[in-house]
mmCIF file of N, CA and C and ligand atoms in Angstrom:
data_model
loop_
_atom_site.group_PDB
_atom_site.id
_atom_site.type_symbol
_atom_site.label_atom_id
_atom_site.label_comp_id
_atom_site.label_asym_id
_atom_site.label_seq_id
_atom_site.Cartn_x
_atom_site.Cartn_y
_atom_site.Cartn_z
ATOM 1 N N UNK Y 1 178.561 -35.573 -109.568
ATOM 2 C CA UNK Y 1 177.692 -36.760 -109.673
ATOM 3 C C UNK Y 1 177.137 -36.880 -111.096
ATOM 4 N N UNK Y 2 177.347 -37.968 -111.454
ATOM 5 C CA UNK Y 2 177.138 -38.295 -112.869
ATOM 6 C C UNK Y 2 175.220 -38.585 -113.153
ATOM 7 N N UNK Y 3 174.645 -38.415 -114.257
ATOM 8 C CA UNK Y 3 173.052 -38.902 -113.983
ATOM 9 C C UNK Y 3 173.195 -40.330 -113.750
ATOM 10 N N UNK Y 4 173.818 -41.263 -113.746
ATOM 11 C CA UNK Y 4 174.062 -42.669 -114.200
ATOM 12 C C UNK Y 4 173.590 -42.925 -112.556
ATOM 13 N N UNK Y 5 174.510 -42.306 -112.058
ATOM 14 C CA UNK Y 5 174.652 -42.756 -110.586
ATOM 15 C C UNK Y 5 173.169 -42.858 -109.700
ATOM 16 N N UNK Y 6 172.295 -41.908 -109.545
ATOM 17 C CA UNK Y 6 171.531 -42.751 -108.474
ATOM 18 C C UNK Y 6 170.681 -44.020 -109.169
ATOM 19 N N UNK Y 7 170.416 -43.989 -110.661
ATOM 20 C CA UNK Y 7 169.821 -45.184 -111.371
ATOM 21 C C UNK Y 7 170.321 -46.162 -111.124
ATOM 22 N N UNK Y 8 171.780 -46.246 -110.653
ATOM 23 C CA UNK Y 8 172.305 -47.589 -110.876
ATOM 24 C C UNK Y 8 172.463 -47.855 -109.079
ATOM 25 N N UNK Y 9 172.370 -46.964 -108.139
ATOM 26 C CA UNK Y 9 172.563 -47.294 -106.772
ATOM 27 C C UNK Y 9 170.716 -47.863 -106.600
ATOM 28 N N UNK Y 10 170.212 -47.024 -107.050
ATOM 29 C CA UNK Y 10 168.275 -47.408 -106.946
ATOM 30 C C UNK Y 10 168.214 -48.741 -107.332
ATOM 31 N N UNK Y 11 168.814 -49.493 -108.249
ATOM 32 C CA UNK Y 11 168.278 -50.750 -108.723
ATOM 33 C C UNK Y 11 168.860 -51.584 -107.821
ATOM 34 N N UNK Y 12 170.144 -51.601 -107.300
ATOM 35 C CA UNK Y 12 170.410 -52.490 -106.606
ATOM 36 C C UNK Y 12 169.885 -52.572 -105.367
ATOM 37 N N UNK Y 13 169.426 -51.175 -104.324
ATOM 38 C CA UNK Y 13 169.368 -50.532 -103.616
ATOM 39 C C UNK Y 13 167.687 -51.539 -102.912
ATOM 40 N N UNK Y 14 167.422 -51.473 -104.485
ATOM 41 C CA UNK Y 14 165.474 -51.988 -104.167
ATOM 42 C C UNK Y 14 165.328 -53.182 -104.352
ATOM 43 N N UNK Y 15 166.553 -53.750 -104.977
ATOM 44 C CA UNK Y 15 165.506 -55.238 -104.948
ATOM 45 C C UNK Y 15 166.804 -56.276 -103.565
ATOM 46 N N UNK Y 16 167.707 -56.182 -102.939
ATOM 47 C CA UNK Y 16 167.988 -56.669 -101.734
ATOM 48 C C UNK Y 16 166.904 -56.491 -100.991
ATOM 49 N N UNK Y 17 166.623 -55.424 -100.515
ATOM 50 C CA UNK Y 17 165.499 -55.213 -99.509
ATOM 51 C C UNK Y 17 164.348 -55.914 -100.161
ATOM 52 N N UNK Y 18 163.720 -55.354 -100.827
ATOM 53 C CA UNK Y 18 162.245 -56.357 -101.456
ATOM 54 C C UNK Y 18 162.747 -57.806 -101.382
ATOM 55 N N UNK Y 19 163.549 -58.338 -101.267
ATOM 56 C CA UNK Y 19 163.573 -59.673 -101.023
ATOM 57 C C UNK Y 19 163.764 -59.896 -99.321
ATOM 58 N N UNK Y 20 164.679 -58.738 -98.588
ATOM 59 C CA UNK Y 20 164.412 -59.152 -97.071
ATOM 60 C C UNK Y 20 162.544 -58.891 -97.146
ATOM 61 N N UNK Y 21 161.916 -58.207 -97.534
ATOM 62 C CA UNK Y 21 160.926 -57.698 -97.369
ATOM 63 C C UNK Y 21 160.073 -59.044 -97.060
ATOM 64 N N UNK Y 22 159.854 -59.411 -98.138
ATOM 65 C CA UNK Y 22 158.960 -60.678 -98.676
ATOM 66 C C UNK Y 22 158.884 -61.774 -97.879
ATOM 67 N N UNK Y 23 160.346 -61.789 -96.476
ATOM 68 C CA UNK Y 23 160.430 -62.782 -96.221
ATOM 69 C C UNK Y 23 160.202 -62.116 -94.466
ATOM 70 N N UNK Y 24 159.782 -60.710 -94.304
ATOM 71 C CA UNK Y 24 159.540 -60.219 -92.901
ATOM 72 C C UNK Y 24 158.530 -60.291 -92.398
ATOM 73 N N UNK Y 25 158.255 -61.253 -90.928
ATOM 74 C CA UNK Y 25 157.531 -61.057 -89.959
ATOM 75 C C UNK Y 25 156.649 -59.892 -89.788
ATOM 76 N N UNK Y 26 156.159 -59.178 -90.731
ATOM 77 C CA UNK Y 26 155.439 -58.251 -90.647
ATOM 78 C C UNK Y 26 155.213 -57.634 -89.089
ATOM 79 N N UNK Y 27 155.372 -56.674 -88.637
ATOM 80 C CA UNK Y 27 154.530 -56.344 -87.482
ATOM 81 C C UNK Y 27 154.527 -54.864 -87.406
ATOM 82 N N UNK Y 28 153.130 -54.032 -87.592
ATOM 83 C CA UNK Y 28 152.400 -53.102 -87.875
ATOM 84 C C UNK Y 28 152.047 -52.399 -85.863
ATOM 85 N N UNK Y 29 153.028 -51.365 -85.848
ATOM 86 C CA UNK Y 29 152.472 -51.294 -84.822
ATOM 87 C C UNK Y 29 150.912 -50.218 -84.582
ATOM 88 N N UNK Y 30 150.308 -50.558 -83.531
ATOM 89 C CA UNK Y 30 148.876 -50.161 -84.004
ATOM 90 C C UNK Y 30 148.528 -49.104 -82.366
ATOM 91 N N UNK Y 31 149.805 -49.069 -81.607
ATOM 92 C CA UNK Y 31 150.241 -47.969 -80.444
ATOM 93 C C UNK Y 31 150.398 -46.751 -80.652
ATOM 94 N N UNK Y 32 149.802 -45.393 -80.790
ATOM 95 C CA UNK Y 32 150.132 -44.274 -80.596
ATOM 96 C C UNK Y 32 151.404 -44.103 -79.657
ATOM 97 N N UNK Y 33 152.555 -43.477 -80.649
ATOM 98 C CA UNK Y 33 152.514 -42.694 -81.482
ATOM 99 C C UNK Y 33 153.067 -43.310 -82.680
ATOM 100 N N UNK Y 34 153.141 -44.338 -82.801
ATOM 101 C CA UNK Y 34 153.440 -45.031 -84.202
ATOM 102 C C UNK Y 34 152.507 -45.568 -84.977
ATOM 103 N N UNK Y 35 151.844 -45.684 -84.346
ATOM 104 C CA UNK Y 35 150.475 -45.789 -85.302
ATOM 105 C C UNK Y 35 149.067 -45.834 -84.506
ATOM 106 N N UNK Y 36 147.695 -46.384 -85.274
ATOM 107 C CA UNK Y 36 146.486 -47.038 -84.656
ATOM 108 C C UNK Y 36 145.644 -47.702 -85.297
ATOM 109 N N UNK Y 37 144.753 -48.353 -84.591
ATOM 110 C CA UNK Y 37 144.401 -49.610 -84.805
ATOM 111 C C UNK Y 37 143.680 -49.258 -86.376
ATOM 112 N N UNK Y 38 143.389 -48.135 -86.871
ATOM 113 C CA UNK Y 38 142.770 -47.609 -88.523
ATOM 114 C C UNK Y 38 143.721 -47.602 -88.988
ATOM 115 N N UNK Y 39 145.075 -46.689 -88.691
ATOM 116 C CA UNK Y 39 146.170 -46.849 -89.352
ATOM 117 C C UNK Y 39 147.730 -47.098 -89.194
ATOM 118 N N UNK Y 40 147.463 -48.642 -88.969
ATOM 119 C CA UNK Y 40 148.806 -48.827 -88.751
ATOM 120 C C UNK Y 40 150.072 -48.120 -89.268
ATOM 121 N N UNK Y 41 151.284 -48.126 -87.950
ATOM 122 C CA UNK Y 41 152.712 -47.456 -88.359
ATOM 123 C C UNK Y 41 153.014 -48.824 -89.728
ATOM 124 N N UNK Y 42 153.829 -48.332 -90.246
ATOM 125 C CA UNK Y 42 155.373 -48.452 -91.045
ATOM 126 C C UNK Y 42 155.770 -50.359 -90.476
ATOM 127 N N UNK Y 43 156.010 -51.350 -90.541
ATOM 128 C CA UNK Y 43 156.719 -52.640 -90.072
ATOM 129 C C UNK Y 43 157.988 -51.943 -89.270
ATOM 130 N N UNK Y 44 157.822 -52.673 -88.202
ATOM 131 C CA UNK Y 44 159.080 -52.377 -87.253
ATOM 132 C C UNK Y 44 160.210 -52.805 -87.383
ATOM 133 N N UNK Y 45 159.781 -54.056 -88.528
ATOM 134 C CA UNK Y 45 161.362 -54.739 -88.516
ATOM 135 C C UNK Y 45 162.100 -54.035 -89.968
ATOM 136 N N UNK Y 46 161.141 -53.974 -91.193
ATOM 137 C CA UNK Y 46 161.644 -53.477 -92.192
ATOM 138 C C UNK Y 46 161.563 -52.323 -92.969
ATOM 139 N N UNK Y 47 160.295 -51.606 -92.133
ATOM 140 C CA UNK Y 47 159.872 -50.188 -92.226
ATOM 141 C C UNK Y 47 158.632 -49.955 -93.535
ATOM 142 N N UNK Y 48 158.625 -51.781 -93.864
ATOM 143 C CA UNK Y 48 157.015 -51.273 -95.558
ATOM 144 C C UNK Y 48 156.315 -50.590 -94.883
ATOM 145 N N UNK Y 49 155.584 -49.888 -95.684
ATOM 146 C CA UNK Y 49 154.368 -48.910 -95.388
ATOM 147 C C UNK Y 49 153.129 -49.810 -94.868
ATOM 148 N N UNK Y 50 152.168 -50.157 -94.268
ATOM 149 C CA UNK Y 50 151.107 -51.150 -93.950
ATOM 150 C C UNK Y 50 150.515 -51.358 -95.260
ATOM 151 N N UNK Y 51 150.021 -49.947 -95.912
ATOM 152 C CA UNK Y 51 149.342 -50.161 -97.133
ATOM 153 C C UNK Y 51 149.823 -51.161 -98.384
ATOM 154 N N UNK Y 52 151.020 -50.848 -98.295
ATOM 155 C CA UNK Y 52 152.086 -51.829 -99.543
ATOM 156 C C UNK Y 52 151.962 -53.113 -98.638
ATOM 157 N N UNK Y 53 151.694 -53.952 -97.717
ATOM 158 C CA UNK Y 53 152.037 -54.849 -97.103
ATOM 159 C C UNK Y 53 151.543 -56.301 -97.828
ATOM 160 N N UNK Y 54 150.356 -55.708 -98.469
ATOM 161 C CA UNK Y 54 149.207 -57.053 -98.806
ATOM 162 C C UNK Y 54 149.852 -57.737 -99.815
ATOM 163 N N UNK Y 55 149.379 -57.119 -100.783
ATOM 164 C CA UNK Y 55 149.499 -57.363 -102.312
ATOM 165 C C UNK Y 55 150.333 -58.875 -102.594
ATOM 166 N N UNK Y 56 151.081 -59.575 -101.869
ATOM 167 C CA UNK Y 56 151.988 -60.395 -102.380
ATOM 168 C C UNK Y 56 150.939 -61.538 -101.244
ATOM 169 N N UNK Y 57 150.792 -62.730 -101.991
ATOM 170 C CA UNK Y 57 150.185 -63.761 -101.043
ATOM 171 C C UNK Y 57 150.895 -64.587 -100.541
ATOM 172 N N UNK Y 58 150.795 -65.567 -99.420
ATOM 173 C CA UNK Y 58 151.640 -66.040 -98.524
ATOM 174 C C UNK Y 58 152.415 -67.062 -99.561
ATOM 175 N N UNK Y 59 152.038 -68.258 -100.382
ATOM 176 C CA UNK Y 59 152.721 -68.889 -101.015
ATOM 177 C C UNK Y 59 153.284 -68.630 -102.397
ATOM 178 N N UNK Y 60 153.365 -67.100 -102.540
ATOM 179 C CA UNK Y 60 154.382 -66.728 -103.490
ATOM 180 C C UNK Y 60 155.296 -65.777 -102.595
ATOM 181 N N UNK Y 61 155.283 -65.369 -101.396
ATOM 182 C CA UNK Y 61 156.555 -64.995 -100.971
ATOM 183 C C UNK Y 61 158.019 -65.315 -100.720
ATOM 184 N N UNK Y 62 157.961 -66.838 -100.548
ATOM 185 C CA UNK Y 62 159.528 -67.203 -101.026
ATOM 186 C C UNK Y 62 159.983 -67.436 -102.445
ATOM 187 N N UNK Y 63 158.868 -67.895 -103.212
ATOM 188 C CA UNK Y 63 160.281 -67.879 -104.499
ATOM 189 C C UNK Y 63 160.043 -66.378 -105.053
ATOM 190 N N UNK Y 64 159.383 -65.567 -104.721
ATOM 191 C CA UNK Y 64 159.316 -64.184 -105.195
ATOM 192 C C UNK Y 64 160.557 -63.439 -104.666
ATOM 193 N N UNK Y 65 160.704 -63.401 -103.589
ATOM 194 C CA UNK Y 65 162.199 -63.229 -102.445
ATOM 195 C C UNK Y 65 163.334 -63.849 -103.310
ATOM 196 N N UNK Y 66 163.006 -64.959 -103.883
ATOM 197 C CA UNK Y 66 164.699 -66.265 -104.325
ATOM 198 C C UNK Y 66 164.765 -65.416 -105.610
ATOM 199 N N UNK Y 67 163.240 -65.153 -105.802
ATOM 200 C CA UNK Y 67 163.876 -64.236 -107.748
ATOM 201 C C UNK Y 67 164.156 -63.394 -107.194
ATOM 202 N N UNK Y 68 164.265 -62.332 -106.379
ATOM 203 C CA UNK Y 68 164.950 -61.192 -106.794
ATOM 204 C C UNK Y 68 166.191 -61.195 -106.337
ATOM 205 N N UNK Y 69 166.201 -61.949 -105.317
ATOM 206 C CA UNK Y 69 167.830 -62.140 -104.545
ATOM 207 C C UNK Y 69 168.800 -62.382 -105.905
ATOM 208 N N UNK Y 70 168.119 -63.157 -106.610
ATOM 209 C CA UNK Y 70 168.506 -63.541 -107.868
ATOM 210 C C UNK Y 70 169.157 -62.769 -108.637
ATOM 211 N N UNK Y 71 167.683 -61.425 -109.195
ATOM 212 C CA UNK Y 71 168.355 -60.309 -109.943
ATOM 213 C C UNK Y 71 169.019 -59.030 -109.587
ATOM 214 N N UNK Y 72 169.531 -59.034 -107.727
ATOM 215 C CA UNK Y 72 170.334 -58.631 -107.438
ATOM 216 C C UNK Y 72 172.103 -59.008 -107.716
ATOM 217 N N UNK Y 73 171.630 -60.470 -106.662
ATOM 218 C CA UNK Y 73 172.849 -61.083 -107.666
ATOM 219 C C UNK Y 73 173.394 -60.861 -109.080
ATOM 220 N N UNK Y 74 172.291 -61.474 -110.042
ATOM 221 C CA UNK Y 74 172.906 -61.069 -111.306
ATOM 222 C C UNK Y 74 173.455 -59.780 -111.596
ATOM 223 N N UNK Y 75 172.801 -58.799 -110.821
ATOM 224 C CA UNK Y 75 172.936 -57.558 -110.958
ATOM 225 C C UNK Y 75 174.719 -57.023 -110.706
ATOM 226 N N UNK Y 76 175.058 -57.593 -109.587
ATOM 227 C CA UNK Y 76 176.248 -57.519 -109.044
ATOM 228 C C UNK Y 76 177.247 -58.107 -110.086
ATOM 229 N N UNK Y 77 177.219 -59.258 -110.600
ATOM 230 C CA UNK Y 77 177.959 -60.108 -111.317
ATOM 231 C C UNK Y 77 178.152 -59.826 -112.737
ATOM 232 N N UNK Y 78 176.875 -59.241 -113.111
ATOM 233 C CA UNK Y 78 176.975 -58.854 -114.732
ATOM 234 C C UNK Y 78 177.022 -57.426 -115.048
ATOM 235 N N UNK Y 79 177.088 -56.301 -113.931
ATOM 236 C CA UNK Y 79 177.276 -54.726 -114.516
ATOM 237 C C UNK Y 79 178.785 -54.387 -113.968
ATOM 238 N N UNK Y 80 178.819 -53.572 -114.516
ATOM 239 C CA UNK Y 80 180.549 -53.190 -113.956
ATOM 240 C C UNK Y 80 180.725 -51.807 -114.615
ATOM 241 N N UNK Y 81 181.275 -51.182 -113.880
ATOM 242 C CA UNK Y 81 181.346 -49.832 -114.276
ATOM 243 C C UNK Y 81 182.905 -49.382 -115.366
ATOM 244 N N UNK Y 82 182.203 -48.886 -115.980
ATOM 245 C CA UNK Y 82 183.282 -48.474 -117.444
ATOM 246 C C UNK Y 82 183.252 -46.769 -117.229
ATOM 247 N N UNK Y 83 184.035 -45.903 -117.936
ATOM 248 C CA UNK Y 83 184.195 -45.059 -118.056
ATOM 249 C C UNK Y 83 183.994 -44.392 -119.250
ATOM 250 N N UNK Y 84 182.751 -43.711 -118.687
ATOM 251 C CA UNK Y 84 181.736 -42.942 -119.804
ATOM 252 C C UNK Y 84 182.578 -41.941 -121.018
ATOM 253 N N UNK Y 85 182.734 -42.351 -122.564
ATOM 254 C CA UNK Y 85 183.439 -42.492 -123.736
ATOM 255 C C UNK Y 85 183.518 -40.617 -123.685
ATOM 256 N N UNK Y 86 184.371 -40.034 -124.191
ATOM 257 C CA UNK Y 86 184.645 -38.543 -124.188
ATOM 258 C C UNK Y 86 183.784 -38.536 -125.157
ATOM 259 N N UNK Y 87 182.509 -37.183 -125.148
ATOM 260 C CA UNK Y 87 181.518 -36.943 -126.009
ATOM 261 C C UNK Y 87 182.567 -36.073 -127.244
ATOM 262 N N UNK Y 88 182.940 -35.164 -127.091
ATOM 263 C CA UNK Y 88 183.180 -34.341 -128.268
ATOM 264 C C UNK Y 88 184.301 -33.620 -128.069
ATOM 265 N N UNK Y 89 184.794 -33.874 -127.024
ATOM 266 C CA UNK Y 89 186.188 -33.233 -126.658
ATOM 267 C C UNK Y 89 187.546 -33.351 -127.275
ATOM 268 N N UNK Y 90 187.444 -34.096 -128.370
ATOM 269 C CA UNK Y 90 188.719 -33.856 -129.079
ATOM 270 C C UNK Y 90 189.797 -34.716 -128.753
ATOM 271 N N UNK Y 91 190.994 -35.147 -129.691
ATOM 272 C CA UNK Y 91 192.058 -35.967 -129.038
ATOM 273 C C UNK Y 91 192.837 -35.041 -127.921
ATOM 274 N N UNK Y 92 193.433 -35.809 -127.003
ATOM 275 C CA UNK Y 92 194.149 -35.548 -126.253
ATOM 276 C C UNK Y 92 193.373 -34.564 -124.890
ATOM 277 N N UNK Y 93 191.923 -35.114 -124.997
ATOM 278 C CA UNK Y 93 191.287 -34.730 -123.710
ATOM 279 C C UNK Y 93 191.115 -35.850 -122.796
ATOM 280 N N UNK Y 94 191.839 -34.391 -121.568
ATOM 281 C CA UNK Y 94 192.485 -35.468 -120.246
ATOM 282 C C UNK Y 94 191.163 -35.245 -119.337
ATOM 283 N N UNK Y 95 189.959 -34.768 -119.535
ATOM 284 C CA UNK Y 95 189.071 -34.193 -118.752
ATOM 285 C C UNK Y 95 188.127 -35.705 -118.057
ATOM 286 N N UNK Y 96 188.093 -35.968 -116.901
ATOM 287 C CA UNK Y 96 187.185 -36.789 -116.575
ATOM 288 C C UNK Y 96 185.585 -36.851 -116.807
ATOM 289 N N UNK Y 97 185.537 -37.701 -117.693
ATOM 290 C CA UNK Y 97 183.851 -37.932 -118.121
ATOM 291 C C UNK Y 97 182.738 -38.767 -116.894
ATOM 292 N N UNK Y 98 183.340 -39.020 -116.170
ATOM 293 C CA UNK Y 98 182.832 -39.951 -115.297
ATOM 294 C C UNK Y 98 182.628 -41.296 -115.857
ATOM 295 N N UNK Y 99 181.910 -42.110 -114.806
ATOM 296 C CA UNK Y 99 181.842 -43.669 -115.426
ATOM 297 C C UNK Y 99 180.133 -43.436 -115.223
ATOM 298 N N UNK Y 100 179.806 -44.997 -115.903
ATOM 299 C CA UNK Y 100 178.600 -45.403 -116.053
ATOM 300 C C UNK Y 100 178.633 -46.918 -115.629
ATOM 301 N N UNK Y 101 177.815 -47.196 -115.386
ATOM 302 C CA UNK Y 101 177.602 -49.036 -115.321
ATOM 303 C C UNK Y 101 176.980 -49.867 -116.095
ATOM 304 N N UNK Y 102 177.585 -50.825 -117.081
ATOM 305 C CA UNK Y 102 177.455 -51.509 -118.156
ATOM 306 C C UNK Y 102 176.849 -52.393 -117.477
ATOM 307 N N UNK Y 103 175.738 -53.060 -118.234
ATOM 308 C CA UNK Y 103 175.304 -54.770 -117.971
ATOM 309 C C UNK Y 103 176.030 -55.797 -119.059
ATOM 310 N N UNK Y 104 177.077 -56.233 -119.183
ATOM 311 C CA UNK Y 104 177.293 -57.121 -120.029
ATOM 312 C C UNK Y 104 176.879 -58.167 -120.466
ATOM 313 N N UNK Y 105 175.429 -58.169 -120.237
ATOM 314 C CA UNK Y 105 175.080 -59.521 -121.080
ATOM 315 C C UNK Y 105 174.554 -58.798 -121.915
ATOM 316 N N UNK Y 106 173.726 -57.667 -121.899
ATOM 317 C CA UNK Y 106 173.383 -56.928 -123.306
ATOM 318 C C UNK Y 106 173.740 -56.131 -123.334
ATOM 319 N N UNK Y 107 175.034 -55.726 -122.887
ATOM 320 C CA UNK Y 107 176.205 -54.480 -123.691
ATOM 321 C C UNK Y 107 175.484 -52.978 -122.900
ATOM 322 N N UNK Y 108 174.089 -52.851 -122.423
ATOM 323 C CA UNK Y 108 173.354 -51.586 -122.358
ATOM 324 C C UNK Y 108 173.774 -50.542 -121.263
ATOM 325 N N UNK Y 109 173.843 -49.538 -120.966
ATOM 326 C CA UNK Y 109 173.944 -48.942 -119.133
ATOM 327 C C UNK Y 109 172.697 -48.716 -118.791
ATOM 328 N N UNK Y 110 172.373 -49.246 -117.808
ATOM 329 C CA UNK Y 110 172.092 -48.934 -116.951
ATOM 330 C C UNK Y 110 171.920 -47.630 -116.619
ATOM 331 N N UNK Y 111 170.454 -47.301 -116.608
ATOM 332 C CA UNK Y 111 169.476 -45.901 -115.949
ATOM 333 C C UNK Y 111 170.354 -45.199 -117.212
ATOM 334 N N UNK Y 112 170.798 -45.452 -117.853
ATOM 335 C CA UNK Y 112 170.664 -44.030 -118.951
ATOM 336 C C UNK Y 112 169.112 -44.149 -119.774
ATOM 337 N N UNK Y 113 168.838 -42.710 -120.515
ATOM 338 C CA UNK Y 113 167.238 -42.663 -120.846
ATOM 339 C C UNK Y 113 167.677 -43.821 -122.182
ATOM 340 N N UNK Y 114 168.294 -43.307 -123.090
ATOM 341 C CA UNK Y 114 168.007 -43.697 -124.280
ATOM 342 C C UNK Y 114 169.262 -45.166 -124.501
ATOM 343 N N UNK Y 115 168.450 -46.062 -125.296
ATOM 344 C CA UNK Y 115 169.203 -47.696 -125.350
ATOM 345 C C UNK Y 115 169.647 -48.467 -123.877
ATOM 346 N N UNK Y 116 168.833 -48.133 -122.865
ATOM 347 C CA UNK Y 116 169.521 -47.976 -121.681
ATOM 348 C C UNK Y 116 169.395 -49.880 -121.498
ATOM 349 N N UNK Y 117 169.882 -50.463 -120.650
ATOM 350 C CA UNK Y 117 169.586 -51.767 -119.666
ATOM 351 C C UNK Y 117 167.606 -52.346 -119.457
ATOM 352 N N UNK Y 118 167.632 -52.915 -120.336
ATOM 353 C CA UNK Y 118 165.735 -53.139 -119.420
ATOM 354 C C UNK Y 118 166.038 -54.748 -118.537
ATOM 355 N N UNK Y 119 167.207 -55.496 -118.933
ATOM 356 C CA UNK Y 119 167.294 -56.555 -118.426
ATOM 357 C C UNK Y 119 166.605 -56.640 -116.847
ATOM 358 N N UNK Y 120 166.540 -55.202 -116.183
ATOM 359 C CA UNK Y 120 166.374 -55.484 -114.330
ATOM 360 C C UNK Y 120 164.556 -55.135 -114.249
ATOM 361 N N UNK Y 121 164.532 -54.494 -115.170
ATOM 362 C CA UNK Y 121 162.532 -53.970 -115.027
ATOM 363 C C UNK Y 121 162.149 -54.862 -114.842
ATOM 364 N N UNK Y 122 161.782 -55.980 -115.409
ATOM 365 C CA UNK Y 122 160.709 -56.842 -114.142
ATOM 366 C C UNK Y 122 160.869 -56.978 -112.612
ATOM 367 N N UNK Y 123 162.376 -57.264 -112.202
ATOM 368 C CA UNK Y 123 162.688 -57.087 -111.090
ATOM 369 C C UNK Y 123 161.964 -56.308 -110.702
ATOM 370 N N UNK Y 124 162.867 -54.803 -110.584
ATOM 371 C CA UNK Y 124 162.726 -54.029 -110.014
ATOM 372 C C UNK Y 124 160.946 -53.098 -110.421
ATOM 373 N N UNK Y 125 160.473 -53.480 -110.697
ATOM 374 C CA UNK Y 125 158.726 -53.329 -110.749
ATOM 375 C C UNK Y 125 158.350 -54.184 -109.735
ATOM 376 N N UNK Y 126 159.088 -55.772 -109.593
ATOM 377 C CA UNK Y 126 158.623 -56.052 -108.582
ATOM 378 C C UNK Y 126 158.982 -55.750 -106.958
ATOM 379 N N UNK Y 127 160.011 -55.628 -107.120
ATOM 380 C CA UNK Y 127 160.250 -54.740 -105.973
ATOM 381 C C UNK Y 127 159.986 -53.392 -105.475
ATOM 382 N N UNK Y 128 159.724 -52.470 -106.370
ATOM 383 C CA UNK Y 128 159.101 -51.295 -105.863
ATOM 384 C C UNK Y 128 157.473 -51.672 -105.285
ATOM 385 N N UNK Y 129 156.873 -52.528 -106.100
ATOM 386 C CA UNK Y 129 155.560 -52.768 -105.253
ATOM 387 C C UNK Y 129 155.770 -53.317 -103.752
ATOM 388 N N UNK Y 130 156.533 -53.884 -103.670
ATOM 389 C CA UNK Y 130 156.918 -54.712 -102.727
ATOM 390 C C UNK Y 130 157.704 -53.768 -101.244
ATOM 391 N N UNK Y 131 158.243 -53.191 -101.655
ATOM 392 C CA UNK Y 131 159.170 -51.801 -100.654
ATOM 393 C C UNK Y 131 157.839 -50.558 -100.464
ATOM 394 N N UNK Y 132 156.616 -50.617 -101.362
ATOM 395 C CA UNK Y 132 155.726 -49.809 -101.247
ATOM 396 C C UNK Y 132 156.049 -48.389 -101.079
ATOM 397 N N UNK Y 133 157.401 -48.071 -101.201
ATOM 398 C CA UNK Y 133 157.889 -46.476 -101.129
ATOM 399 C C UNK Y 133 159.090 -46.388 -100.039
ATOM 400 N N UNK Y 134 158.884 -47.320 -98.833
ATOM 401 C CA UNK Y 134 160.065 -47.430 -97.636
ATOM 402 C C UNK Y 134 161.353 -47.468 -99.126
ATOM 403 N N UNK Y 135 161.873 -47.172 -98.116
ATOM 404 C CA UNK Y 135 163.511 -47.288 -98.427
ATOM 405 C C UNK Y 135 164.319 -48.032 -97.479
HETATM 406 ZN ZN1 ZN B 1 158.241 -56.159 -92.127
HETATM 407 ZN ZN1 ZN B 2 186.526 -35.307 -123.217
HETATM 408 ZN ZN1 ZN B 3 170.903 -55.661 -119.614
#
């Protein structure tokens, strides 16, 4: 497993859901053993935490949902996985480097530390508030 890899499964991973999220019927069950009426369980339909539930107000939950569906989409359409360049191995190395996933509109990869992709951070900031930690 390459480091590239769970950075680039996490981004896509969080903002589909944060957009089903935004758009779920909330329902907090408040029944032992899933929860009570102080501290509600987890949403039954999409699993947010109760605590993460608020934060987003009722008339910014759909186009908040349409943007990220958005920068999933884009996400899908503009990264593509290339095969990570042989560091120092010399001509005629047959050794697999693994791949990485390029964003081609600004050339960057994705979840590497250094020059990496920032094109998805707003997104995905907004979606981690939004998923509140569920997965
Ligand atoms: Zn829900
Ligand atoms: Zn090599
Ligand atoms: Zn980018």
């Amino acid at each position: 497993m390459t480091t590239n890899t769970p950075a680039t499964l996490t981004t896509r991973q969080e903002l589909a859901p944060a957009a089903a999220r935004l758009r779920c019927d909330h329902r907090f069950p408040v029944q032992p053993p899933h929860g009570s009426l102080s501290y509600p369980g987890p949403c039954q339909h999409c699993g947010v935490p109760h605590a993460a539930s608020s934060p987003v107000a009722d008339q910014l939950r759909e186009p908040l949902a349409a943007w990220l569906e958005k920068a999933a989409k884009s996400f899908d359409d503009e990264t593509y996985e290339d095969a990570i360049e042989c560091p120092s191995c010399g001509d005629g190395c047959h050794e697999d480097h693994g791949t990485m996933r390029v964003h081609s509109f600004c050339g960057r990869t994705i979840g590497a530390d250094a020059e990496r992709c920032a094109c998805f951070d707003e997104a995905l900031a907004v979606a981690r508030a939004v998923n509140g930690g569920a997965s």
